[in-house]
Short mmCIF file of C-alpha atoms in Angstrom, two decimals:
data_model
loop_
_atom_site.label_atom_id
_atom_site.label_comp_id
_atom_site.label_asym_id
_atom_site.label_seq_id
_atom_site.Cartn_x
_atom_site.Cartn_y
_atom_site.Cartn_z
CA UNK E 1 0.00 0.00 0.00
CA UNK E 2 2.84 2.38 0.86
CA UNK E 3 4.69 1.63 -2.38
CA UNK E 4 1.51 2.16 -4.40
CA UNK E 5 1.03 5.55 -2.73
CA UNK E 6 4.63 6.70 -3.22
CA UNK E 7 6.16 8.94 -5.87
CA UNK E 8 9.66 9.02 -7.35
CA UNK E 9 12.15 10.22 -4.75
CA UNK E 10 10.12 9.05 -1.75
CA UNK E 11 11.37 6.80 1.03
CA UNK E 12 9.10 3.99 2.24
CA UNK E 13 10.26 3.31 5.80
CA UNK E 14 9.06 -0.04 7.17
CA UNK E 15 8.77 -0.81 10.88
CA UNK E 16 9.56 -4.28 12.26
CA UNK E 17 7.13 -7.10 11.52
CA UNK E 18 6.45 -10.02 9.23
CA UNK E 19 4.83 -8.80 6.00
CA UNK E 20 3.33 -11.73 4.12
CA UNK E 21 3.13 -10.36 0.59
CA UNK E 22 4.82 -10.15 -2.79
CA UNK E 23 5.84 -6.61 -3.61
CA UNK E 24 6.70 -4.70 -6.78
CA UNK E 25 8.45 -1.33 -7.14
CA UNK E 26 6.10 -0.56 -10.08
CA UNK E 27 8.86 1.36 -11.91
CA UNK E 28 9.13 3.90 -9.07
CA UNK E 29 12.50 5.37 -8.12
CA UNK E 30 12.11 5.03 -4.36
CA UNK E 31 14.05 3.89 -1.33
CA UNK E 32 12.42 0.91 0.37
CA UNK E 33 14.04 0.34 3.76
CA UNK E 34 13.62 -0.90 7.31
CA UNK E 35 14.59 1.22 10.30
CA UNK E 36 18.14 0.02 9.65
CA UNK E 37 18.33 2.98 7.26
CA UNK E 38 17.87 5.54 10.04
CA UNK E 39 19.55 3.71 12.94
CA UNK E 40 22.28 1.48 11.48
CA UNK E 41 21.09 -1.25 13.86
CA UNK E 42 21.56 -4.70 12.30
CA UNK E 43 18.74 -6.12 14.43
CA UNK E 44 16.22 -4.57 12.03
CA UNK E 45 17.46 -6.86 9.23
CA UNK E 46 16.22 -9.89 11.18
CA UNK E 47 13.04 -8.32 12.54
CA UNK E 48 11.72 -6.72 9.35
CA UNK E 49 10.70 -9.61 7.14
CA UNK E 50 9.02 -9.80 3.75
CA UNK E 51 7.64 -13.33 3.41
CA UNK E 52 6.50 -14.46 -0.04
CA UNK E 53 4.47 -17.37 1.35
CA UNK E 54 5.70 -19.53 -1.58
CA UNK E 55 3.32 -17.66 -3.90
CA UNK E 56 5.75 -16.03 -6.35
CA UNK E 57 8.85 -13.84 -6.35
CA UNK E 58 9.03 -11.89 -3.09
CA UNK E 59 10.42 -8.58 -4.45
CA UNK E 60 10.18 -7.53 -8.10
CA UNK E 61 12.25 -4.54 -9.24
CA UNK E 62 11.67 -3.81 -12.92
CA UNK E 63 12.43 -0.74 -15.07
CA UNK E 64 13.47 1.39 -12.08
CA UNK E 65 15.88 4.23 -12.82
CA UNK E 66 16.42 7.69 -11.33
CA UNK E 67 18.20 9.22 -8.35
CA UNK E 68 19.57 6.62 -5.95
CA UNK E 69 16.71 4.11 -5.57
CA UNK E 70 17.51 1.39 -3.02
CA UNK E 71 16.35 -1.75 -1.25
CA UNK E 72 17.92 -2.06 2.20
CA UNK E 73 17.55 -3.60 5.62
CA UNK E 74 15.24 -6.63 5.20
CA UNK E 75 15.01 -10.38 5.43
CA UNK E 76 13.44 -11.61 2.17
CA UNK E 77 12.23 -15.19 2.40
CA UNK E 78 9.92 -17.96 1.16
CA UNK E 79 9.59 -16.91 -2.46
CA UNK E 80 8.71 -19.58 -4.99
CA UNK E 81 8.46 -19.24 -8.75
CA UNK E 82 8.78 -21.44 -11.81
CA UNK E 83 10.59 -18.48 -13.42
CA UNK E 84 13.80 -16.71 -12.36
CA UNK E 85 14.47 -15.00 -9.06
CA UNK E 86 12.73 -16.57 -6.08
CA UNK E 87 13.69 -13.91 -3.54
CA UNK E 88 14.46 -10.90 -5.75
CA UNK E 89 13.85 -10.51 -9.47
CA UNK E 90 15.86 -7.55 -10.71
CA UNK E 91 15.14 -6.47 -14.30
CA UNK E 92 16.40 -3.49 -16.34
CA UNK E 93 17.01 -1.35 -13.28
CA UNK E 94 19.68 0.53 -11.38
CA UNK E 95 18.92 0.06 -7.69
CA UNK E 96 21.33 -0.32 -4.76
CA UNK E 97 20.74 -3.58 -2.89
CA UNK E 98 22.34 -3.49 0.55
CA UNK E 99 22.12 -4.99 4.03
CA UNK E 100 19.75 -7.84 3.18
CA UNK E 101 19.22 -11.47 4.16
CA UNK E 102 17.76 -13.47 1.24
CA UNK E 103 16.87 -16.97 2.37
CA UNK E 104 14.74 -20.06 1.73
CA UNK E 105 13.61 -19.13 -1.77
CA UNK E 106 13.00 -21.39 -4.79
CA UNK E 107 13.15 -20.71 -8.54
CA UNK E 108 13.93 -22.29 -11.89
CA UNK E 109 17.07 -20.13 -11.97
CA UNK E 110 18.61 -17.63 -9.57
CA UNK E 111 17.04 -19.16 -6.48
CA UNK E 112 17.90 -16.25 -4.19
CA UNK E 113 18.46 -13.35 -6.60
CA UNK E 114 18.21 -13.03 -10.36
CA UNK E 115 19.82 -9.93 -11.92
CA UNK E 116 19.03 -9.19 -15.55
CA UNK E 117 20.00 -5.67 -16.60
CA UNK E 118 22.56 -3.76 -18.65
CA UNK E 119 23.13 -1.21 -15.88
CA UNK E 120 26.16 -1.27 -13.59
CA UNK E 121 25.11 -2.29 -10.08
CA UNK E 122 26.36 -2.44 -6.51
CA UNK E 123 25.26 -5.21 -4.15
CA UNK E 124 26.65 -4.60 -0.65
CA UNK E 125 26.52 -6.43 2.69
CA UNK E 126 24.03 -9.03 1.49
CA UNK E 127 23.76 -12.65 2.67
CA UNK E 128 22.12 -15.16 0.31
CA UNK E 129 21.61 -18.51 1.98
CA UNK E 130 19.58 -21.73 1.88
CA UNK E 131 18.03 -21.04 -1.53
CA UNK E 132 17.39 -23.56 -4.32
CA UNK E 133 17.40 -23.41 -8.12
CA UNK E 134 16.17 -26.16 -10.40
CA UNK E 135 18.59 -25.31 -13.20
CA UNK E 136 21.25 -22.69 -12.54
CA UNK E 137 22.50 -20.61 -9.61
CA UNK E 138 20.94 -21.58 -6.34
CA UNK E 139 22.21 -18.32 -4.81
CA UNK E 140 22.69 -15.54 -7.39
CA UNK E 141 22.50 -15.42 -11.18
CA UNK E 142 23.88 -12.28 -12.83
CA UNK E 143 22.92 -11.76 -16.47
CA UNK E 144 24.27 -8.83 -18.44
CA UNK E 145 25.16 -6.51 -15.58
CA UNK E 146 28.65 -5.37 -14.62
CA UNK E 147 28.01 -5.84 -10.89
CA UNK E 148 30.24 -5.08 -7.92
CA UNK E 149 29.54 -7.44 -5.01
CA UNK E 150 30.96 -5.98 -1.77
CA UNK E 151 31.00 -8.23 1.31
CA UNK E 152 28.38 -10.54 -0.17
CA UNK E 153 28.09 -13.99 1.43
CA UNK E 154 26.58 -16.86 -0.60
CA UNK E 155 26.02 -19.76 1.80
CA UNK E 156 24.43 -23.24 1.68
CA UNK E 157 22.55 -22.80 -1.59
CA UNK E 158 21.82 -25.63 -4.01
CA UNK E 159 21.18 -26.06 -7.72
CA UNK E 160 19.85 -29.09 -9.55
CA UNK E 161 22.25 -28.56 -12.47
CA UNK E 162 24.84 -25.75 -12.45
CA UNK E 163 26.23 -23.35 -9.82
CA UNK E 164 25.11 -24.01 -6.31
CA UNK E 165 26.28 -20.54 -5.30
CA UNK E 166 26.91 -18.08 -8.14
CA UNK E 167 26.74 -17.99 -11.92
CA UNK E 168 26.78 -15.28 -14.57
CA UNK E 169 26.49 -14.52 -18.25
CA UNK E 170 27.32 -11.35 -20.17
CA UNK E 171 29.37 -8.68 -18.39
CA UNK E 172 32.03 -9.30 -15.73
CA UNK E 173 31.25 -9.68 -12.05
CA UNK E 174 33.61 -8.36 -9.38
CA UNK E 175 33.65 -9.62 -5.77
CA UNK E 176 35.38 -7.60 -3.05
CA UNK E 177 35.63 -9.64 0.14
CA UNK E 178 32.72 -11.85 1.06
CA UNK E 179 32.47 -15.61 0.85
CA UNK E 180 31.01 -18.47 -1.18
CA UNK E 181 30.60 -21.32 1.31
CA UNK E 182 28.80 -24.66 1.57
CA UNK E 183 27.01 -24.59 -1.80
CA UNK E 184 26.14 -27.71 -3.82
CA UNK E 185 25.47 -28.53 -7.50
CA UNK E 186 26.32 -31.30 -9.97
CA UNK E 187 28.65 -28.86 -11.80
CA UNK E 188 30.32 -25.89 -10.12
CA UNK E 189 29.44 -26.17 -6.46
CA UNK E 190 30.50 -22.63 -5.56
CA UNK E 191 30.81 -20.85 -8.93
CA UNK E 192 29.98 -21.83 -12.49
CA UNK E 193 30.93 -19.76 -15.56
CA UNK E 194 30.78 -20.84 -19.19
CA UNK E 195 31.24 -19.19 -22.57
CA UNK E 196 31.71 -15.53 -22.03
CA UNK E 197 31.66 -13.67 -18.72
CA UNK E 198 34.76 -13.07 -16.64
CA UNK E 199 34.91 -12.86 -12.86
CA UNK E 200 37.27 -10.96 -10.57
CA UNK E 201 37.57 -11.99 -6.92
CA UNK E 202 39.61 -10.04 -4.37
CA UNK E 203 39.89 -11.25 -0.79
CA UNK E 204 37.05 -13.75 -1.18
CA UNK E 205 36.72 -17.09 0.62
CA UNK E 206 35.67 -20.15 -1.46
CA UNK E 207 35.10 -22.91 1.08
CA UNK E 208 33.32 -26.23 1.71
CA UNK E 209 31.46 -26.32 -1.61
CA UNK E 210 30.63 -29.63 -3.31
CA UNK E 211 29.98 -30.81 -6.88
CA UNK E 212 30.51 -33.82 -9.08
CA UNK E 213 32.76 -31.60 -11.23
CA UNK E 214 34.42 -28.46 -9.89
CA UNK E 215 33.69 -28.34 -6.17
CA UNK E 216 34.85 -24.80 -5.50
CA UNK E 217 34.35 -23.56 -9.05
CA UNK E 218 33.97 -24.64 -12.66
CA UNK E 219 35.28 -22.08 -15.16
CA UNK E 220 35.12 -23.19 -18.78
CA UNK E 221 34.47 -22.14 -22.37
CA UNK E 222 35.25 -18.50 -23.05
CA UNK E 223 35.16 -17.42 -19.40
CA UNK E 224 38.15 -16.03 -17.52
CA UNK E 225 38.95 -15.55 -13.87
CA UNK E 226 41.27 -13.22 -11.96
CA UNK E 227 41.71 -14.06 -8.28
CA UNK E 228 43.90 -12.27 -5.76
CA UNK E 229 44.32 -12.64 -2.00
CA UNK E 230 41.66 -15.37 -1.92
CA UNK E 231 41.39 -18.76 -0.22
CA UNK E 232 40.06 -21.93 -1.88
CA UNK E 233 39.79 -24.41 0.98
CA UNK E 234 37.91 -27.53 1.98
CA UNK E 235 36.01 -27.96 -1.28
CA UNK E 236 35.36 -31.39 -2.81
CA UNK E 237 34.31 -32.99 -6.09
CA UNK E 238 33.13 -36.50 -6.81
CA UNK E 239 34.92 -36.66 -10.17
CA UNK E 240 37.49 -33.90 -10.71
CA UNK E 241 38.55 -30.45 -9.58
CA UNK E 242 38.03 -30.39 -5.86
CA UNK E 243 39.16 -26.79 -5.53
CA UNK E 244 38.62 -25.73 -9.13
CA UNK E 245 37.99 -27.20 -12.56
CA UNK E 246 39.41 -24.90 -15.27
CA UNK E 247 39.13 -25.34 -19.03
CA UNK E 248 39.21 -23.29 -22.21
CA UNK E 249 41.64 -20.79 -23.66
CA UNK E 250 40.70 -17.62 -21.76
CA UNK E 251 43.22 -16.41 -19.19
CA UNK E 252 42.96 -17.65 -15.62
CA UNK E 253 45.06 -15.56 -13.23
CA UNK E 254 45.79 -16.42 -9.57
CA UNK E 255 47.83 -13.97 -7.47
CA UNK E 256 48.54 -14.62 -3.78
CA UNK E 257 45.85 -17.31 -3.60
CA UNK E 258 45.86 -20.13 -1.04
CA UNK E 259 44.52 -23.50 -2.30
CA UNK E 260 44.39 -26.00 0.55
CA UNK E 261 42.63 -29.13 1.83
CA UNK E 262 40.47 -29.70 -1.25
CA UNK E 263 39.55 -33.21 -2.37
CA UNK E 264 38.76 -35.03 -5.63
CA UNK E 265 39.83 -38.28 -7.37
CA UNK E 266 41.49 -36.13 -10.05
CA UNK E 267 42.85 -32.62 -9.56
CA UNK E 268 42.17 -32.33 -5.85
#
């Protein structure tokens, strides 16, 4: 009701509670936030909950441009869709996503968050955990956007095919800090990239992910990777590439990276 009544430039400030609904920005350039916005108190992330009740995508952000629109300070949970983006579906928009918990969502692809836009984005201080995708990217799927992920944690997500944690197509993705931990998929437990996009990871932890092929990551086709000051530890694969499975002719660069205690029959 508040979003429907708002105009571009407004802030919709949400008090603690469990809001059982599926919301849409309706192309409005607004800030939608919990009291975390005004207090900086992390407790509001856990106590201000948008619950999709397994009846569609929880938050839809489509065709939103303008001056500094944002989504901040919520737990977003229990979305379910046969399309893409169970928790958040982000289409053709430029909106800051920050200080969120996205959990227990289900989708055909991008179980937690699906990003499909040509705009450059920032995703900051977001945890995506315990989400499921039938096909690709249990945690986050990034399509087309050059996105900067700052202190983003992708934890315990699962995919039925590719990328338990993170996958992308199109433009490069850049992770600063954060972690990709405990994710599961047949191919690319933590990260899966194929035929095109590059990924840059700086100071990121890749840990305890599992796959049949490429436990920590599977980077193949025309995709490249540049890792620095990262750790790849405790990942496992049933067939090959416990820490990482790398193929294709695009450059793979590792600088000051620790690879330890990974396990696979071939290429531990």
